[in-house]
Amino acid sequence: MGLTDNETTLVMLDSSNFSSENVNTTEINLNDSPPNVTASFNFALKCLDFFNFYYLAIIIIFGMVGNTLNFLVFTRTHLKLRSSSYYLAALALADLGFLLTLLVVWLNHVGVDLFNRQGFCQALVYTSSVCSCLSVWLTVAFTIERLIAVQYPLQRPYMCTVRRAKIIISVLTLTTLTCHVYSLFTAGITDAGPDGKSICDLLPAYYRFMHVVNLLDTVLTLVIPFILIVVMNTLIAKNLIVFSRTFNRKKSRSNNSSAQHIQVS
């Protein structure tokens, strides 16, 4: 998450452009290198291109199937009566949206170039930004609910309701959609690709602006969520350990009392 959400998608694009078809250009720059170095570099490029093609395909296919099944399970079964199921369903939907944008980028490998077209470029960058940010904060919201359930088990039915979960998810979604509107203007079609090829990239006029956005994005989608999740999971683990020790003590006392009663009898 060190990159901004826009840059995450753009890096995926760059990896698809930086394939074996660009090896010839690279070889020109490596003419002065030893033959074994050039051969090793070309082999590494081919391995990277092969890995990028099949590895991404596997992730996209299994990820889309898994998230679709998760969404259906949490919204079409008895689990929909639990507030936590709505967080997990929304998280599955956000991850599914990001995988769809990744699929469009991957289609460049098979000659279907939708990402590098005006309109598609901005829409896909915006969608990937929203989905990735929303996924992070839905995880935080779900972790908060788990902490409430462990820390305050008696108040949980009143604090963690389905209605409240829907409100929180709606607020997070609307906030994320609003905060990433800039993605529709900072990305566009440029001639920054190999051999002057037109690709979807960050527009040069917004380099300085996106540098500031990158810093804010790192804080809001990496640092703060990471700290919150670590702290809350630590508190959850602490409460579970205390509960386990208390339960074991009561169980031990109960067993001792039963044994003494049997001996007296």
Short mmCIF file of C-alpha atoms in Angstrom, two decimals:
data_model
loop_
_atom_site.label_atom_id
_atom_site.label_comp_id
_atom_site.label_asym_id
_atom_site.label_seq_id
_atom_site.Cartn_x
_atom_site.Cartn_y
_atom_site.Cartn_z
CA MET A 1 0.00 0.00 0.00
CA GLY A 2 2.97 2.31 -0.25
CA LEU A 3 1.73 3.33 -3.68
CA THR A 4 -1.46 5.26 -4.13
CA ASP A 5 -4.47 3.31 -5.31
CA ASN A 6 -4.11 4.88 -8.76
CA GLU A 7 -0.49 3.88 -8.95
CA THR A 8 -1.38 0.31 -7.96
CA THR A 9 -3.42 -0.10 -11.10
CA LEU A 10 -0.87 1.73 -13.21
CA VAL A 11 1.89 -0.57 -11.99
CA MET A 12 -0.19 -3.53 -13.14
CA LEU A 13 -0.43 -1.90 -16.52
CA ASP A 14 3.30 -1.26 -16.66
CA SER A 15 3.99 -4.92 -15.87
CA SER A 16 1.83 -5.96 -18.81
CA ASN A 17 3.62 -3.54 -21.14
CA PHE A 18 7.04 -4.59 -19.88
CA SER A 19 6.85 -8.03 -21.45
CA SER A 20 8.98 -10.10 -23.76
CA GLU A 21 7.97 -7.94 -26.72
CA ASN A 22 10.17 -5.18 -25.29
CA VAL A 23 13.24 -7.37 -24.95
CA ASN A 24 14.72 -6.08 -28.21
CA THR A 25 14.77 -2.51 -26.89
CA THR A 26 16.42 -3.70 -23.72
CA GLU A 27 19.05 -5.63 -25.64
CA ILE A 28 20.02 -2.43 -27.47
CA ASN A 29 20.77 -0.79 -24.15
CA LEU A 30 22.77 -3.82 -23.02
CA ASN A 31 25.03 -4.18 -26.03
CA ASP A 32 28.01 -3.20 -23.93
CA SER A 33 27.25 -5.88 -21.32
CA PRO A 34 28.74 -9.37 -21.42
CA PRO A 35 26.71 -11.90 -23.45
CA ASN A 36 25.93 -14.02 -20.40
CA VAL A 37 24.48 -10.97 -18.59
CA THR A 38 22.26 -10.09 -21.56
CA ALA A 39 21.08 -13.69 -21.89
CA SER A 40 20.30 -13.91 -18.18
CA PHE A 41 18.38 -10.64 -18.30
CA ASN A 42 16.34 -11.78 -21.30
CA PHE A 43 15.60 -15.09 -19.57
CA ALA A 44 14.50 -13.23 -16.44
CA LEU A 45 12.17 -11.06 -18.55
CA LYS A 46 10.59 -14.11 -20.15
CA CYS A 47 10.12 -15.79 -16.76
CA LEU A 48 8.58 -12.62 -15.38
CA ASP A 49 6.22 -12.34 -18.34
CA PHE A 50 5.23 -16.02 -18.03
CA PHE A 51 4.68 -15.67 -14.27
CA ASN A 52 2.71 -12.44 -14.72
CA PHE A 53 0.43 -14.02 -17.31
CA TYR A 54 -0.49 -17.28 -15.56
CA TYR A 55 -0.17 -16.18 -11.93
CA LEU A 56 -2.52 -13.23 -12.41
CA ALA A 57 -4.97 -15.41 -14.30
CA ILE A 58 -5.11 -17.92 -11.42
CA ILE A 59 -5.56 -15.16 -8.82
CA ILE A 60 -8.32 -13.49 -10.84
CA ILE A 61 -10.27 -16.69 -11.54
CA PHE A 62 -10.14 -18.16 -8.04
CA GLY A 63 -10.56 -14.75 -6.43
CA MET A 64 -13.68 -13.91 -8.43
CA VAL A 65 -15.25 -17.31 -7.81
CA GLY A 66 -14.42 -17.23 -4.09
CA ASN A 67 -15.67 -13.69 -3.51
CA THR A 68 -18.86 -14.35 -5.46
CA LEU A 69 -19.60 -17.42 -3.35
CA ASN A 70 -18.81 -15.49 -0.16
CA PHE A 71 -21.20 -12.72 -1.13
CA LEU A 72 -24.00 -15.19 -1.87
CA VAL A 73 -23.44 -17.12 1.35
CA PHE A 74 -23.48 -14.03 3.55
CA THR A 75 -26.54 -12.48 1.86
CA ARG A 76 -28.68 -15.49 0.85
CA THR A 77 -28.45 -17.79 3.89
CA HIS A 78 -29.34 -17.57 7.57
CA LEU A 79 -26.01 -15.77 8.09
CA LYS A 80 -27.64 -12.58 6.81
CA LEU A 81 -29.23 -12.23 10.26
CA ARG A 82 -25.80 -11.39 11.71
CA SER A 83 -24.38 -7.90 11.43
CA SER A 84 -20.84 -9.22 10.82
CA SER A 85 -22.07 -10.98 7.67
CA TYR A 86 -22.82 -7.63 6.05
CA TYR A 87 -19.26 -6.44 6.59
CA LEU A 88 -17.92 -9.66 5.06
CA ALA A 89 -20.37 -9.45 2.14
CA ALA A 90 -19.38 -5.85 1.43
CA LEU A 91 -15.70 -6.81 1.69
CA ALA A 92 -16.22 -9.63 -0.82
CA LEU A 93 -17.97 -7.20 -3.18
CA ALA A 94 -15.14 -4.66 -2.90
CA ASP A 95 -12.51 -7.32 -3.59
CA LEU A 96 -14.57 -8.58 -6.52
CA GLY A 97 -14.66 -5.08 -7.98
CA PHE A 98 -10.90 -4.76 -7.73
CA LEU A 99 -10.41 -8.16 -9.37
CA LEU A 100 -12.62 -7.06 -12.26
CA THR A 101 -10.37 -4.05 -12.89
CA LEU A 102 -7.36 -6.36 -12.67
CA LEU A 103 -9.01 -8.63 -15.23
CA VAL A 104 -9.32 -5.76 -17.70
CA VAL A 105 -5.62 -4.99 -17.26
CA TRP A 106 -4.73 -8.67 -17.71
CA LEU A 107 -6.67 -8.80 -20.98
CA ASN A 108 -3.81 -6.79 -22.52
CA HIS A 109 -1.87 -10.07 -22.58
CA VAL A 110 -4.39 -11.62 -24.95
CA GLY A 111 -4.74 -8.60 -27.22
CA VAL A 112 -7.88 -7.06 -25.72
CA ASP A 113 -6.71 -3.57 -24.83
CA LEU A 114 -9.54 -1.82 -23.01
CA PHE A 115 -7.52 -0.22 -20.25
CA ASN A 116 -5.55 2.05 -22.58
CA ARG A 117 -8.65 3.73 -23.99
CA GLN A 118 -10.05 7.11 -23.08
CA GLY A 119 -12.93 6.71 -20.64
CA PHE A 120 -12.07 3.14 -19.72
CA CYS A 121 -8.78 4.38 -18.30
CA GLN A 122 -10.33 6.87 -15.87
CA ALA A 123 -13.23 4.59 -14.91
CA LEU A 124 -11.01 1.62 -14.12
CA VAL A 125 -8.48 3.66 -12.16
CA TYR A 126 -11.32 5.20 -10.14
CA THR A 127 -12.95 1.81 -9.51
CA SER A 128 -9.71 0.19 -8.39
CA SER A 129 -8.98 3.12 -6.07
CA VAL A 130 -12.41 2.96 -4.45
CA CYS A 131 -12.44 -0.83 -4.08
CA SER A 132 -8.95 -1.11 -2.59
CA CYS A 133 -9.53 1.70 -0.06
CA LEU A 134 -12.98 0.43 0.86
CA SER A 135 -11.61 -3.07 1.39
CA VAL A 136 -9.13 -1.78 3.97
CA TRP A 137 -11.66 0.18 6.02
CA LEU A 138 -14.28 -2.57 5.89
CA THR A 139 -11.67 -4.84 7.46
CA VAL A 140 -11.15 -2.24 10.19
CA ALA A 141 -14.91 -1.95 10.79
CA PHE A 142 -15.27 -5.73 11.01
CA THR A 143 -12.39 -5.93 13.48
CA ILE A 144 -14.03 -3.25 15.66
CA GLU A 145 -17.20 -5.31 15.79
CA ARG A 146 -15.23 -8.41 16.81
CA LEU A 147 -13.59 -6.41 19.58
CA ILE A 148 -16.97 -5.22 20.86
CA ALA A 149 -18.28 -8.79 20.83
CA VAL A 150 -15.33 -9.99 22.94
CA GLN A 151 -14.90 -6.95 25.19
CA TYR A 152 -18.59 -6.28 25.83
CA PRO A 153 -20.47 -9.53 25.13
CA LEU A 154 -23.62 -8.43 27.00
CA GLN A 155 -23.90 -5.16 25.05
CA ARG A 156 -23.14 -6.74 21.68
CA PRO A 157 -26.80 -7.44 20.69
CA TYR A 158 -27.59 -3.75 21.19
CA MET A 159 -24.40 -2.26 19.74
CA CYS A 160 -23.77 -4.59 16.77
CA THR A 161 -27.06 -4.62 14.88
CA VAL A 162 -27.77 -5.25 11.21
CA ARG A 163 -29.17 -1.74 10.81
CA ARG A 164 -26.04 -0.17 12.28
CA ALA A 165 -23.82 -2.32 10.07
CA LYS A 166 -25.71 -1.16 6.97
CA ILE A 167 -25.32 2.48 8.02
CA ILE A 168 -21.57 2.11 8.62
CA ILE A 169 -21.07 0.36 5.28
CA SER A 170 -23.07 3.06 3.47
CA VAL A 171 -21.07 5.86 5.13
CA LEU A 172 -17.74 4.19 4.28
CA THR A 173 -18.84 3.62 0.68
CA LEU A 174 -20.06 7.19 0.11
CA THR A 175 -16.93 8.65 1.75
CA THR A 176 -14.64 6.49 -0.38
CA LEU A 177 -16.53 7.29 -3.58
CA THR A 178 -16.28 11.01 -2.84
CA CYS A 179 -12.64 11.09 -1.73
CA HIS A 180 -11.40 9.35 -4.90
CA VAL A 181 -13.14 11.54 -7.47
CA TYR A 182 -9.72 13.06 -8.25
CA SER A 183 -8.81 9.77 -9.96
CA LEU A 184 -11.12 10.69 -12.82
CA PHE A 185 -8.96 13.75 -13.61
CA THR A 186 -5.40 12.74 -12.70
CA ALA A 187 -5.31 9.67 -14.97
CA GLY A 188 -5.49 9.73 -18.74
CA ILE A 189 -4.02 8.55 -22.01
CA THR A 190 -0.37 9.57 -22.48
CA ASP A 191 2.47 8.68 -24.87
CA ALA A 192 4.70 7.37 -22.09
CA GLY A 193 4.62 3.78 -23.29
CA PRO A 194 7.34 1.88 -25.19
CA ASP A 195 8.08 3.44 -28.59
CA GLY A 196 5.68 6.29 -27.81
CA LYS A 197 2.73 3.94 -27.40
CA SER A 198 -0.37 5.51 -25.85
CA ILE A 199 -1.10 4.04 -22.42
CA CYS A 200 -3.21 4.86 -19.39
CA ASP A 201 -0.93 6.68 -16.98
CA LEU A 202 -0.71 9.56 -14.53
CA LEU A 203 -0.98 12.87 -16.36
CA PRO A 204 2.26 14.93 -16.08
CA ALA A 205 0.38 18.01 -14.85
CA TYR A 206 -0.61 16.17 -11.67
CA TYR A 207 2.77 14.71 -10.64
CA ARG A 208 3.22 17.08 -7.69
CA PHE A 209 -0.42 16.74 -6.62
CA MET A 210 -0.22 12.95 -6.67
CA HIS A 211 2.95 13.05 -4.59
CA VAL A 212 0.95 14.66 -1.80
CA VAL A 213 -1.93 12.23 -2.37
CA ASN A 214 0.52 9.35 -2.16
CA LEU A 215 1.65 10.47 1.30
CA LEU A 216 -1.94 10.86 2.49
CA ASP A 217 -2.88 7.51 1.01
CA THR A 218 -0.02 5.82 2.83
CA VAL A 219 -1.22 7.23 6.15
CA LEU A 220 -4.94 6.61 5.60
CA THR A 221 -4.82 3.16 3.99
CA LEU A 222 -1.67 1.69 5.52
CA VAL A 223 -0.40 3.29 8.72
CA ILE A 224 -3.67 4.06 10.55
CA PRO A 225 -5.50 0.82 9.57
CA PHE A 226 -2.42 -1.24 10.42
CA ILE A 227 -2.13 0.31 13.89
CA LEU A 228 -5.87 -0.06 14.56
CA ILE A 229 -5.99 -3.68 13.45
CA VAL A 230 -2.89 -4.66 15.43
CA VAL A 231 -4.14 -2.94 18.60
CA MET A 232 -7.65 -4.38 18.34
CA ASN A 233 -6.45 -7.91 17.58
CA THR A 234 -4.09 -7.67 20.55
CA LEU A 235 -7.00 -6.68 22.81
CA ILE A 236 -9.11 -9.50 21.39
CA ALA A 237 -6.35 -12.04 22.05
CA LYS A 238 -5.85 -10.68 25.58
CA ASN A 239 -9.55 -10.98 26.38
CA LEU A 240 -9.70 -14.51 25.01
CA ILE A 241 -6.70 -15.53 27.12
CA VAL A 242 -8.27 -14.03 30.27
CA PHE A 243 -11.57 -15.75 29.50
CA SER A 244 -9.82 -19.07 28.92
CA ARG A 245 -7.93 -18.86 32.21
CA THR A 246 -11.07 -17.90 34.14
CA PHE A 247 -13.01 -20.73 32.55
CA ASN A 248 -10.26 -23.25 33.37
CA ARG A 249 -10.14 -22.09 37.02
CA LYS A 250 -13.90 -22.45 37.40
CA LYS A 251 -13.78 -25.84 35.73
CA SER A 252 -10.95 -26.97 38.02
CA ARG A 253 -12.82 -25.80 41.13
CA SER A 254 -15.98 -27.55 39.94
CA ASN A 255 -14.07 -30.80 39.41
CA ASN A 256 -12.42 -30.56 42.84
CA SER A 257 -15.77 -29.88 44.50
CA SER A 258 -17.32 -32.87 42.75
CA ALA A 259 -14.42 -35.10 43.78
CA GLN A 260 -14.70 -34.03 47.42
CA HIS A 261 -18.46 -34.61 47.38
CA ILE A 262 -17.92 -38.12 46.03
CA GLN A 263 -15.33 -38.89 48.71
CA VAL A 264 -17.63 -37.69 51.50
CA SER A 265 -20.48 -39.71 50.11
#
